[in-house]
Coordinates of C-alpha atoms in Angstrom, one line a residue:
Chain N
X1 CA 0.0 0.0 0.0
X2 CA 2.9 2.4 1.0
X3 CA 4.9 1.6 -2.2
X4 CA 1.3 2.8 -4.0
X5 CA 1.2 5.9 -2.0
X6 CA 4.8 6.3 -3.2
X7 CA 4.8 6.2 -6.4
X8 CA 1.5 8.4 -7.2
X9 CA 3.3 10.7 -4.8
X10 CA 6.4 10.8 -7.6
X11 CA 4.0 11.2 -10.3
X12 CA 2.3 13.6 -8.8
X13 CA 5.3 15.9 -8.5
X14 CA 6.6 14.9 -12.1
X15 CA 3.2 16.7 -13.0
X16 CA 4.2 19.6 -11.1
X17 CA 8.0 19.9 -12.2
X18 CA 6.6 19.8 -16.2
X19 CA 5.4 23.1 -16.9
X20 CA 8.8 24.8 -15.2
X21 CA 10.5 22.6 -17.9
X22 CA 8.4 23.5 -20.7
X23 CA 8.4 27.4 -19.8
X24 CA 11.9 27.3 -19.8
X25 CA 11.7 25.8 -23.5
X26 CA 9.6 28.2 -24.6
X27 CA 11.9 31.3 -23.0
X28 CA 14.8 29.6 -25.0
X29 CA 14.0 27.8 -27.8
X30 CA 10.3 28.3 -28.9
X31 CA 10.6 26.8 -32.8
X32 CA 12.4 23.7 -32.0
X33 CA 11.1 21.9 -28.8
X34 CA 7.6 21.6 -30.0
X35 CA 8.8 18.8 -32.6
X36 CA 11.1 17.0 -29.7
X37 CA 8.2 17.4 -27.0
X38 CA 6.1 15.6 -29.6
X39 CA 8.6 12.8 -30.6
X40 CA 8.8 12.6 -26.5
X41 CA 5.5 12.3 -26.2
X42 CA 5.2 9.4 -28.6
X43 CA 8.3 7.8 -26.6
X44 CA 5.9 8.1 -23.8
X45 CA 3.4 5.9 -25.0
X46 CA 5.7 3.7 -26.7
X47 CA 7.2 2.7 -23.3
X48 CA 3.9 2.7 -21.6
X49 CA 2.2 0.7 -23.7
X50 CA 5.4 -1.8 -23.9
X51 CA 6.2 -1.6 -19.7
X52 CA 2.0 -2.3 -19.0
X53 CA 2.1 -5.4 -21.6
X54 CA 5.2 -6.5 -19.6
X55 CA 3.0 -6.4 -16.2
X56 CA 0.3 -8.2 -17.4
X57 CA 2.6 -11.0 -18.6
X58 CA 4.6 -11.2 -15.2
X59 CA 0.6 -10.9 -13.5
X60 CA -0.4 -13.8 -16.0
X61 CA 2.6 -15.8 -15.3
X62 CA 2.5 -15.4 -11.7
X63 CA -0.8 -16.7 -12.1
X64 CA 0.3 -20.0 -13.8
X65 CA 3.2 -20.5 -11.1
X66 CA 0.9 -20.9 -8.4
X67 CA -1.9 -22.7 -10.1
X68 CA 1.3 -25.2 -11.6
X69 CA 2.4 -25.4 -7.6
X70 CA -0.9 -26.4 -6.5
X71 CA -1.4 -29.2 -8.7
X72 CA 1.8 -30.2 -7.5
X73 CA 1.3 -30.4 -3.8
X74 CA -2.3 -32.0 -5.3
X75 CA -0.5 -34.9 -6.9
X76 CA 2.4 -35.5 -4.1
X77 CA -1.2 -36.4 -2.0
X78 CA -1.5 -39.9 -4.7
X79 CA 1.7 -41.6 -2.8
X80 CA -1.2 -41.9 0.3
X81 CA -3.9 -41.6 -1.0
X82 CA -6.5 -44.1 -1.4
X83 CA -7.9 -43.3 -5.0
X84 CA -5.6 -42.5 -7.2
X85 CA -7.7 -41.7 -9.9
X86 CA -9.4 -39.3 -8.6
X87 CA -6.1 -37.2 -7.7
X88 CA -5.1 -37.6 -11.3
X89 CA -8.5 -36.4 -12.6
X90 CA -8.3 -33.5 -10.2
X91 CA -4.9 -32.6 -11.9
X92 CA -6.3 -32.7 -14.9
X93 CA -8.8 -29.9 -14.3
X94 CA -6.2 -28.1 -12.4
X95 CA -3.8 -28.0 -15.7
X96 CA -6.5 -26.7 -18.0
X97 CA -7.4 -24.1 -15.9
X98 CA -3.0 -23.5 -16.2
X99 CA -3.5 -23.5 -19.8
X100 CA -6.5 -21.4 -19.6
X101 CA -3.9 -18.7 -18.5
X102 CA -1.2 -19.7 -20.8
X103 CA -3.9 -18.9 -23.3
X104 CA -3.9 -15.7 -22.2
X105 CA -0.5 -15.1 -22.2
X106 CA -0.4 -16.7 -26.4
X107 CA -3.3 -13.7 -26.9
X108 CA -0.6 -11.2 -25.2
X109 CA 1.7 -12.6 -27.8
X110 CA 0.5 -12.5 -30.5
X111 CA 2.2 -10.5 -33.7
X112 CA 4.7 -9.6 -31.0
X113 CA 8.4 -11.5 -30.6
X114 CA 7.8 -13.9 -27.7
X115 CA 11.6 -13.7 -26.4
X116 CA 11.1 -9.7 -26.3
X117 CA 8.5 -10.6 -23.1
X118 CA 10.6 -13.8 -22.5
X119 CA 11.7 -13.2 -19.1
X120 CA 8.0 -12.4 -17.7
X121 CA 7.1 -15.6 -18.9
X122 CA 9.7 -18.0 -18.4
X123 CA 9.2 -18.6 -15.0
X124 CA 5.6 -19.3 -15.3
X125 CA 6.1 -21.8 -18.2
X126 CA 8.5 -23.5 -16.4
X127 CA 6.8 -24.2 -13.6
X128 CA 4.2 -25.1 -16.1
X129 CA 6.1 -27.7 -17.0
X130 CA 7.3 -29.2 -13.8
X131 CA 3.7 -29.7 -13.2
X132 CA 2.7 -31.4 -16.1
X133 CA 6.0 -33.9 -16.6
X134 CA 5.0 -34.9 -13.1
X135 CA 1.7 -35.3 -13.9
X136 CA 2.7 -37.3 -17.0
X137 CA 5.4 -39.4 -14.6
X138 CA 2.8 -40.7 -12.7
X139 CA 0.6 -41.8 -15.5
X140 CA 3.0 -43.0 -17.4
X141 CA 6.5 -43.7 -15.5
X142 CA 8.5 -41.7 -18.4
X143 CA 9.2 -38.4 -19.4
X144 CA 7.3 -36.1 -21.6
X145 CA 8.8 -34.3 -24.4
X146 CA 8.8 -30.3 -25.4
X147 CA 6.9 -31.6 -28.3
X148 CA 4.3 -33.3 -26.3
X149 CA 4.0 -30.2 -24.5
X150 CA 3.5 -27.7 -27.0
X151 CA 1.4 -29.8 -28.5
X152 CA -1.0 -28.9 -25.2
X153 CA -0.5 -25.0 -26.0
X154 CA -2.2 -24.6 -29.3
X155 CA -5.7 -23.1 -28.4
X156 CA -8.7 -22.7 -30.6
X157 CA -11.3 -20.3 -29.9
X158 CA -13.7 -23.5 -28.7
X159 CA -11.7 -24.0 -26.0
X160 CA -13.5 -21.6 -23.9
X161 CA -16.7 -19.0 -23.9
X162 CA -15.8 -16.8 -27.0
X163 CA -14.8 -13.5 -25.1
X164 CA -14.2 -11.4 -28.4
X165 CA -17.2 -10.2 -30.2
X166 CA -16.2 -11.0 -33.7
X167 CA -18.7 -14.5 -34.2
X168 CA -18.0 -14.3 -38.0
X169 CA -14.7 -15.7 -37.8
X170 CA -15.3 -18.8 -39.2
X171 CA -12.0 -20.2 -40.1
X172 CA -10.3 -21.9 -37.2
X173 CA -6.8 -20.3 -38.5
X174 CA -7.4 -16.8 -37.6
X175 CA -8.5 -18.0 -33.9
X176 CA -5.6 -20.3 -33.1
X177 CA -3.2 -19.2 -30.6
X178 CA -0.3 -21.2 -29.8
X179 CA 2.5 -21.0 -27.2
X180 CA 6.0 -23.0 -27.1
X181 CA 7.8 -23.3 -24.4
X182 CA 11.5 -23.1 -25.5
X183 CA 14.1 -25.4 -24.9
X184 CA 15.8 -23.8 -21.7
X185 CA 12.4 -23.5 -20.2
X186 CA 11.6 -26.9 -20.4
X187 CA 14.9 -27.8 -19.3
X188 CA 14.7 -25.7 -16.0
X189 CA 11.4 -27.6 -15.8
X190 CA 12.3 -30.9 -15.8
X191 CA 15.3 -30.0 -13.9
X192 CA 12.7 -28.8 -11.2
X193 CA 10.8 -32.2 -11.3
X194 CA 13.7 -34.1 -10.2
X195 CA 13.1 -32.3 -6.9
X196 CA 9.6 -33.1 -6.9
X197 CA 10.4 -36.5 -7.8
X198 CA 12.8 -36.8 -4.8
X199 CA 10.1 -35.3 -2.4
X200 CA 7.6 -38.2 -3.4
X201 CA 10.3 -41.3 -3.3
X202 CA 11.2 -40.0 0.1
X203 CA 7.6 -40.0 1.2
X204 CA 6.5 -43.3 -0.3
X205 CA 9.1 -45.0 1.3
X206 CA 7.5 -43.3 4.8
X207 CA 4.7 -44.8 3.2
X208 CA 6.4 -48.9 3.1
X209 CA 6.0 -48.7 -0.9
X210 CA 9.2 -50.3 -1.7
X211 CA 8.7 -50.6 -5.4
X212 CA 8.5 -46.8 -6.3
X213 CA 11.9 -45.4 -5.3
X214 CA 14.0 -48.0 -7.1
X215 CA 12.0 -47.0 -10.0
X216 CA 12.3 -43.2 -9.4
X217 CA 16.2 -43.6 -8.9
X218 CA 16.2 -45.1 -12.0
X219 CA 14.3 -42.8 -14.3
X220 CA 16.8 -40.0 -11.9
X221 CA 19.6 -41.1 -13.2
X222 CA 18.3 -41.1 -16.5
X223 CA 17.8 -37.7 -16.4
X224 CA 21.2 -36.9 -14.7
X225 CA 22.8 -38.9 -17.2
X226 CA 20.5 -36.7 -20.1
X227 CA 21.7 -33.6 -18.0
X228 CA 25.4 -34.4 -17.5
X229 CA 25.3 -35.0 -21.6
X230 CA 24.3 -31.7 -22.1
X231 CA 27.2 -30.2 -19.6
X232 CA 27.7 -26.8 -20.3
X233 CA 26.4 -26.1 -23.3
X234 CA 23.4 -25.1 -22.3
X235 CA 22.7 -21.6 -20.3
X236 CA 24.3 -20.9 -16.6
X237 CA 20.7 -21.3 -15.0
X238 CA 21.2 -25.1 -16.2
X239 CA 24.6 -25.8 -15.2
X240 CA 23.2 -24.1 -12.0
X241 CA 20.3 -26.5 -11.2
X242 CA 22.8 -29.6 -12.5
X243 CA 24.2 -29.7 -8.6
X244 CA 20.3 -29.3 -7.2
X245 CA 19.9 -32.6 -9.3
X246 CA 22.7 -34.5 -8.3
X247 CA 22.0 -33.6 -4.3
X248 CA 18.5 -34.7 -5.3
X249 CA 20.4 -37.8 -7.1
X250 CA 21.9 -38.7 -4.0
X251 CA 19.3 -38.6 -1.7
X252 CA 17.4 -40.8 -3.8
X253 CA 20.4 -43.3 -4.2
X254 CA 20.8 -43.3 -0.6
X255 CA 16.9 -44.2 0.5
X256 CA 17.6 -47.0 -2.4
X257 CA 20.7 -48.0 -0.7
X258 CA 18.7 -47.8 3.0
X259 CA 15.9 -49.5 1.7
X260 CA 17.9 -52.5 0.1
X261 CA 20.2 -52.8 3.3
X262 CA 18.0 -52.9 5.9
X263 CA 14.8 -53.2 3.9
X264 CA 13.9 -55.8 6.8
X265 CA 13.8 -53.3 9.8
X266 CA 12.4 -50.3 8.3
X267 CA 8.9 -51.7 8.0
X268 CA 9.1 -52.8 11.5
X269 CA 9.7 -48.9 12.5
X270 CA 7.4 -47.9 10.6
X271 CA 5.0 -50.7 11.7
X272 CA 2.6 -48.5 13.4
X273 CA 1.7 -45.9 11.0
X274 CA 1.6 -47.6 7.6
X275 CA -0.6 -50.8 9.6
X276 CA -2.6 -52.0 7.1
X277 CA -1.0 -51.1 4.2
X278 CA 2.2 -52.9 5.5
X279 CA 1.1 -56.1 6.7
X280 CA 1.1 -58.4 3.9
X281 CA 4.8 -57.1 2.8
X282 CA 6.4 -57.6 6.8
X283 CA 5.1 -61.0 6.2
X284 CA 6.7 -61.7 3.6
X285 CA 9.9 -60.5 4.6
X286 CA 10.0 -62.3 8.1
X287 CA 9.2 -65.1 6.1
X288 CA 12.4 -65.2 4.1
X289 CA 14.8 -63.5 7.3
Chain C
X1 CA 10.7 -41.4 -27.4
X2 CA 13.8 -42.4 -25.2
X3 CA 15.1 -40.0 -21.9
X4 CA 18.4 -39.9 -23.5
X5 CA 17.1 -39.4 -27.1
X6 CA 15.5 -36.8 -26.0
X7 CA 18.5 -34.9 -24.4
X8 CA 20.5 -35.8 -27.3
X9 CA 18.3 -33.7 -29.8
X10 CA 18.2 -31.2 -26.5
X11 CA 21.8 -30.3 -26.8
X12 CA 22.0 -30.0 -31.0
X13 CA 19.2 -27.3 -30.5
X14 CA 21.7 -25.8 -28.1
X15 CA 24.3 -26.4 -30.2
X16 CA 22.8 -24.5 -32.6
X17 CA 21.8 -21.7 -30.6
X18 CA 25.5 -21.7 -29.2
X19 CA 26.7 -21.2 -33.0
X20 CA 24.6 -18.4 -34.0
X21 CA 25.0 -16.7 -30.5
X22 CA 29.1 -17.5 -32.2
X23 CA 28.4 -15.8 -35.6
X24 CA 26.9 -13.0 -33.9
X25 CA 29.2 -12.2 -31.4
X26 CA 31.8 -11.9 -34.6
X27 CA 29.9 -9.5 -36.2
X28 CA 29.6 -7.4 -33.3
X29 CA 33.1 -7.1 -32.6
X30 CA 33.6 -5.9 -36.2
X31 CA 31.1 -3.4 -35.0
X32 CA 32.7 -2.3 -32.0
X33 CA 35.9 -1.7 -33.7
X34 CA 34.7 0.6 -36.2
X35 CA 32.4 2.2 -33.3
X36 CA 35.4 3.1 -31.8
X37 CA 37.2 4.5 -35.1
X38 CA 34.5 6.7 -35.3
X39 CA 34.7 7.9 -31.6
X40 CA 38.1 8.2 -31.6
X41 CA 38.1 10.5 -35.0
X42 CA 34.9 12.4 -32.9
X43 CA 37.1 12.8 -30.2
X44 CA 39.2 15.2 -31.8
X45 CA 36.5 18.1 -31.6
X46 CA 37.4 18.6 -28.1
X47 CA 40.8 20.0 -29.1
X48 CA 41.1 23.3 -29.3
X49 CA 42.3 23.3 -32.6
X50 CA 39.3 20.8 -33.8
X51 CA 36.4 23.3 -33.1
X52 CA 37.5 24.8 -36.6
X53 CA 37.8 21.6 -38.6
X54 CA 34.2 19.9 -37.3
X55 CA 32.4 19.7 -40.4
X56 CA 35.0 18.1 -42.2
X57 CA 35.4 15.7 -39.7
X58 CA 31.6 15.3 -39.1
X59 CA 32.1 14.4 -43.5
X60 CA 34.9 11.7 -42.3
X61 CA 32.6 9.9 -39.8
X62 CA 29.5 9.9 -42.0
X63 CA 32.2 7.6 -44.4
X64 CA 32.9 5.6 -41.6
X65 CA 28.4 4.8 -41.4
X66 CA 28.8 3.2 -44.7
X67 CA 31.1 0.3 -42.8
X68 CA 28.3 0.1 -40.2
X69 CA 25.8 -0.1 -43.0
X70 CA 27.3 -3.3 -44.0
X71 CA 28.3 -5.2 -40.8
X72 CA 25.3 -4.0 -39.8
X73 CA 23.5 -5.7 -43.3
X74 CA 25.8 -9.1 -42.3
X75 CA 24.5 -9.2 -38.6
X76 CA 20.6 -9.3 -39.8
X77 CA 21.6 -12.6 -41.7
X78 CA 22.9 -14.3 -39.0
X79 CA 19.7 -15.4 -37.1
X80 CA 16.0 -15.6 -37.9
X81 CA 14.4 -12.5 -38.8
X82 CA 11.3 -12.8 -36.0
X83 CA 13.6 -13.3 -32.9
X84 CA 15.4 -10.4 -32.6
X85 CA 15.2 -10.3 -28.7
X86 CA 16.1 -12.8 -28.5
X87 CA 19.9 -12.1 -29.3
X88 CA 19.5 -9.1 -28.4
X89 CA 21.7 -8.5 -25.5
X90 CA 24.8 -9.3 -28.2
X91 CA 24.2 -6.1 -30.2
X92 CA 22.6 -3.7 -27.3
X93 CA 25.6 -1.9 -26.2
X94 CA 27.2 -1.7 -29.9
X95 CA 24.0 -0.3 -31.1
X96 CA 23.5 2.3 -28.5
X97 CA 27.0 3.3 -29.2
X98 CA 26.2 3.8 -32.9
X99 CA 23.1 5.9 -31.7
X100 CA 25.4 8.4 -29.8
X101 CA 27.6 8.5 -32.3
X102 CA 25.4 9.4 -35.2
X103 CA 23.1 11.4 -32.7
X104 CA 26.6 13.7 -31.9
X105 CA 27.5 14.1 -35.9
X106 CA 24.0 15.4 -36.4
X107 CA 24.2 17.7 -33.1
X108 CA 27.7 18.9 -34.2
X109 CA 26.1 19.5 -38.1
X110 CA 22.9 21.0 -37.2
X111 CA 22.9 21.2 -33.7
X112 CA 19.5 19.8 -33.7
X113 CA 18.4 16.6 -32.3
X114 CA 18.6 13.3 -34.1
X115 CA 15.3 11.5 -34.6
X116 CA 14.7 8.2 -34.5
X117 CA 13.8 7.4 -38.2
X118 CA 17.3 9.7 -38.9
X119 CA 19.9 7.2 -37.2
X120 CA 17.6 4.2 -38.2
X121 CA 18.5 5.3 -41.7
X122 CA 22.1 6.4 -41.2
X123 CA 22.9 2.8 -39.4
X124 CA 20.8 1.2 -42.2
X125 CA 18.0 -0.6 -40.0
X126 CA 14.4 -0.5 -39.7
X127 CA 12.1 1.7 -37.7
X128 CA 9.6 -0.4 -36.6
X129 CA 9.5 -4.1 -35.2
X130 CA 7.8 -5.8 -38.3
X131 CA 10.3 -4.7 -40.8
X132 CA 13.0 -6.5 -39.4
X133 CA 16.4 -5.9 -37.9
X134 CA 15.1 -2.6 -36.0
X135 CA 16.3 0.1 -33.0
X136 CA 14.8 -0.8 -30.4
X137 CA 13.3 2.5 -28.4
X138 CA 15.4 2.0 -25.5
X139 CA 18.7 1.9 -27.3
X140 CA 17.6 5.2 -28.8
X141 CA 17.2 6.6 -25.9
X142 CA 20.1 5.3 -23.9
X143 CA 22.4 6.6 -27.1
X144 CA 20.6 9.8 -26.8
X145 CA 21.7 10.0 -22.6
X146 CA 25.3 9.4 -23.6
X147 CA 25.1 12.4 -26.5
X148 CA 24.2 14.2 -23.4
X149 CA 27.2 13.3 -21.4
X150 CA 29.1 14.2 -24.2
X151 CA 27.9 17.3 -25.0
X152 CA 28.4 18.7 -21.8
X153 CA 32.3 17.5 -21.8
X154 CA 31.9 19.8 -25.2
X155 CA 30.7 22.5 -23.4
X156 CA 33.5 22.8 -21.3
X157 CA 36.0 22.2 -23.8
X158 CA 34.6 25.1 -26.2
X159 CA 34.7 27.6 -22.6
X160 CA 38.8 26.3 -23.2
X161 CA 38.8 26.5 -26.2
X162 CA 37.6 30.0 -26.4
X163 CA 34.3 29.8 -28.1
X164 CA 31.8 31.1 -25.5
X165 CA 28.2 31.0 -27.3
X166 CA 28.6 27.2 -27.6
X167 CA 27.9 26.2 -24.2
X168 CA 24.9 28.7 -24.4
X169 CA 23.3 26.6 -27.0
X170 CA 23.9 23.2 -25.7
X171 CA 22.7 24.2 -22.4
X172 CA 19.4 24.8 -24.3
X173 CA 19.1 21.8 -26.0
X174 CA 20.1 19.8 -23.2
X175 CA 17.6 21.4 -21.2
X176 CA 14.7 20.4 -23.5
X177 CA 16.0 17.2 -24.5
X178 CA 15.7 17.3 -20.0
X179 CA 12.6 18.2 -20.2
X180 CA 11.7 15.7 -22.8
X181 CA 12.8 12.4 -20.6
X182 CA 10.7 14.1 -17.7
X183 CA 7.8 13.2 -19.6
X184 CA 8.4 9.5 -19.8
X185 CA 7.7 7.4 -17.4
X186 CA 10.9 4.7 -17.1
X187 CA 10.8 1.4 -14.9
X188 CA 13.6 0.7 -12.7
X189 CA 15.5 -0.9 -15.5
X190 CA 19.4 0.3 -16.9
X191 CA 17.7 3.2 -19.4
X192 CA 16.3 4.7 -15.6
X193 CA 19.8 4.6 -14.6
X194 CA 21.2 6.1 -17.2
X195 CA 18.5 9.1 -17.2
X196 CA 19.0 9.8 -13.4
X197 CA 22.6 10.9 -14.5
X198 CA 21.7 13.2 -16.8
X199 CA 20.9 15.6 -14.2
X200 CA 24.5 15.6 -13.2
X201 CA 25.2 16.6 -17.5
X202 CA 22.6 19.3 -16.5
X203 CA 24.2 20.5 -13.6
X204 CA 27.9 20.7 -15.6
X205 CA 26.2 22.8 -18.0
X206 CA 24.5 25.2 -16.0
X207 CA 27.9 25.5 -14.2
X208 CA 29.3 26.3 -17.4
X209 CA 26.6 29.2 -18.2
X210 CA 26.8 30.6 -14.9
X211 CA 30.5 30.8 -14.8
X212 CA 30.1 32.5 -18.0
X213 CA 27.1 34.7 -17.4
X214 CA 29.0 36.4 -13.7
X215 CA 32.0 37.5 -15.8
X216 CA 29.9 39.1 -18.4
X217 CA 31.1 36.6 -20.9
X218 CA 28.2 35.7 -22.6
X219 CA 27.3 38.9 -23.5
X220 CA 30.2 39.3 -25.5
X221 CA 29.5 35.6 -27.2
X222 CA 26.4 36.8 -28.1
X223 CA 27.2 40.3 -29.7
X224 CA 29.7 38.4 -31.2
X225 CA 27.3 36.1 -32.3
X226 CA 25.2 38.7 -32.9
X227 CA 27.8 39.9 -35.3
X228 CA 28.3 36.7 -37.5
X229 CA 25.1 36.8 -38.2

């Protein structure tokens, strides 16, 4: 609120300092500044137009950030939750309301250059796709591609309630917006999952599943070994999250080597909280100690 | 699709981006060094025996453009025509340079203000975004702060030099072209930065004028001025 107060405050006295300036111009040089005032003055809305696109992006993209965060707390609930299903359906509606934004931000776009507004967006986008390659991990136990992904972006104008007045439009072509997430931000993204990814093998083995974090540490080091290939090549922000990964690596190497070493006691531990779930698997595995 | 497939077509996009960030950064440097022929042949107004010479060396520099023209023509082929931002940081600073530089051979010529269409046409580029390779507004204007900078090392020099209706003039135009930033409203970015020093170019001048004004000096600049004309 104060920052508000602030600024209207230094507009306020930009107002008042003006006419000074322009009395001055006209004392001094009355032909001449009436042609540079004007150029100004088209400066002015250049910039303003330009800087209030600019906020609506960062607005949109914040926007998709949390949206994309929510659905991901949403599906870390499927490692203990009952109905699995549902979660995943639930995700589902979550992302298209994500895209619903993204939308928004391909009707920003368009006839404008999309890396000029890049850094609004980027964050946004890849949050975007942390969320869905996690979605798409749990259905499918692999990784989804940038092509896959953009393939998700390209919106017709049925998608939603036509918001713009112009019904004769007939041909899908003119109401097609479409939005690709470029190769860095999808790699940020993914390199974000592996965190997520971490988080969930950590928690299912809390939960006794003893299945899922040999399989995550495995489909890890695929992507470590994808992201090691890559090396520096690739921006500083990669490089960057490349250590993030290989911490996450380890961790998830470790809970494998835990689980494998004393895959006997843990249960036991653990014996009162996952009851139910547990029994049939302690049996077992007294069975063969 | 395999993981590592995946990553392997990964990195030959970056390859490729890495290659044309390459070219680019080859062109620019070609840029920079004929940026600063021009500056250091420019540079030579601020001697006291360059004041007299300036429109021939004004005539020198606009040869030099014709170099820009074409490095400039050779950068626009090196990367896709509809993403220009997004190498953009590569030519930024060589491109604001060329702005101040054509920006202060106009001011020394007519001692009038460079527009925006005017460099766009002495560097050889577009005005607007859809016609390609382009000058992007802020550039423009940050090329413009630096003319300002300059001008008010001129001003001093030409006191030294013994021209005293000079700094009279540039104080005016710096004062409007003041003015004209006050109207715009900047974001906290690096052209915002740049702006808040003009008031320090500002300040020089207005030194300048008074010091000239308190020992009746401008009066004789402009009878003598007066005079020439």
């Amino acid at each position: 609120m104060s920052s508000k107060e602030g600024s209207g405050g230094f507009r306020k006295r930009k107002h008042d300092n003006f006419p000074h300036g322009q009395k001055r111009d006209e004392k001094e040089s009355a032909n001449s500044s009436s042609s540079l005032m004007v150029s100004f003055k088209s400066f002015q809305l250049e910039l303003d137009t330009r800087h209030d696109k600019y906020e609506r992006l960062v607005k949109l993209s914040r926007d998709v950030t949390i949206e994309s965060k929510r659905t991901i707390f949403l599906l870390h609930r499927i490692t203990s939750a009952p109905n699995g299903e549902e979660i995943l359906n639930e995700s589902e509606a979550k992302l298209d309301a994500v895209r619903q934004k993204i939308k928004q931000v391909a009707q920003e776009l368009v006839g404008e250059d999309m890396y000029q507004f890049h850094r609004a967006i980027s964050p946004g986008l890849q949050e975007y796709v942390e969320a869905v390659s996690f979605q798409y991990f749990i259905k499918t136990r692999s990784l989804i591609s940038v092509k896959e992904i953009n393939k998700q972006l390209i919106f017709t104008m049925g998608d939603e309630e036509t918001n713009t007045p112009s019904s004769n439009s007939h041909d899908e072509q003119l109401c097609t917006w479409s939005l690709k997430v470029t190769p860095v931000d999808y790699l940020l993204g993914v390199a974000d999952l592996t965190g997520e990814l971490m988080r969930m093998c950590i928690t299912s083995v809390g939960n006794g599943d003893i299945d899922t974090p040999f399989e995550l540490s495995q489909f890890l080091r695929q992507i470590y070994d994808g992201f090691s290939y890559i090396g520096n090549t690739g921006p500083y922000e990669v490089s960057k999250k490349l250590y993030t990964l290989k911490q996450s690596l380890a961790k998830v190497e470790n809970a494998c080597y835990t689980l494998k070493v004393r895959g006997s006691e843990i249960p036991k531990h653990m014996l009162a909280d996952v009851f139910s779930t547990k029994a049939e698997i302690i049996d077992r595995e007294e069975g063969l100690s | 699709m395999s993981v590592s497939e995946m990553f392997i077509s990964l990195q030959g996009v970056l390859t490729a981006d890495q290659d044309i960030r390459e070219e680019i950064r080859k062109v620019v440097q070609t840029l920079e060094q004929t940026a600063r022929e021009i500056l250091t042949l420019l540079q030579g107004v601020h001697q006291g025996a360059g004041f007299q010479d300036i429109p021939k060396k004004c005539q020198k520099a606009r040869e030099h453009f014709g170099a820009v023209k074409t490095q400039l023509g050779s950068l626009k082929t090196k990367f896709p025509a509809d993403q220009y931002y997004r190498f953009h940081e590569h030519w930024r600073f060589v491109l604001q340079r060329l702005v101040f530089l054509a920006a202060f051979v106009v001011y020394l010529e007519t001692e009038t203000l460079v527009t925006r269409e005017a460099v766009t046409e002495i560097l050889g580029i577009e005005a607007d975004r859809e016609r390609g390779f382009h000058l992007d507004i802020e550039d423009y204007l940050s090329g413009i702060l630096t003319l300002a900078s300059e001008l008010s090392r001129l001003a001093v020099n030409s006191v030294t030099a013994g021209d005293y209706s000079r700094p009279l003039r540039i104080s005016t135009f710096i004062n409007e072209l003041d003015s004209g930033f006050r109207l715009l409203n900047l974001k906290n970015d690096s052209l915002r930065k740049r702006y808040d020093g003009l008031k320090y170019d500002v300040k020089k001048i207005e030194e300048v004028v008074y010091d000239l004004s308190i020992r009746g000096l401008n009066k004789e600049a402009t009878s003598v001025a007066g005079a020439e004309k």
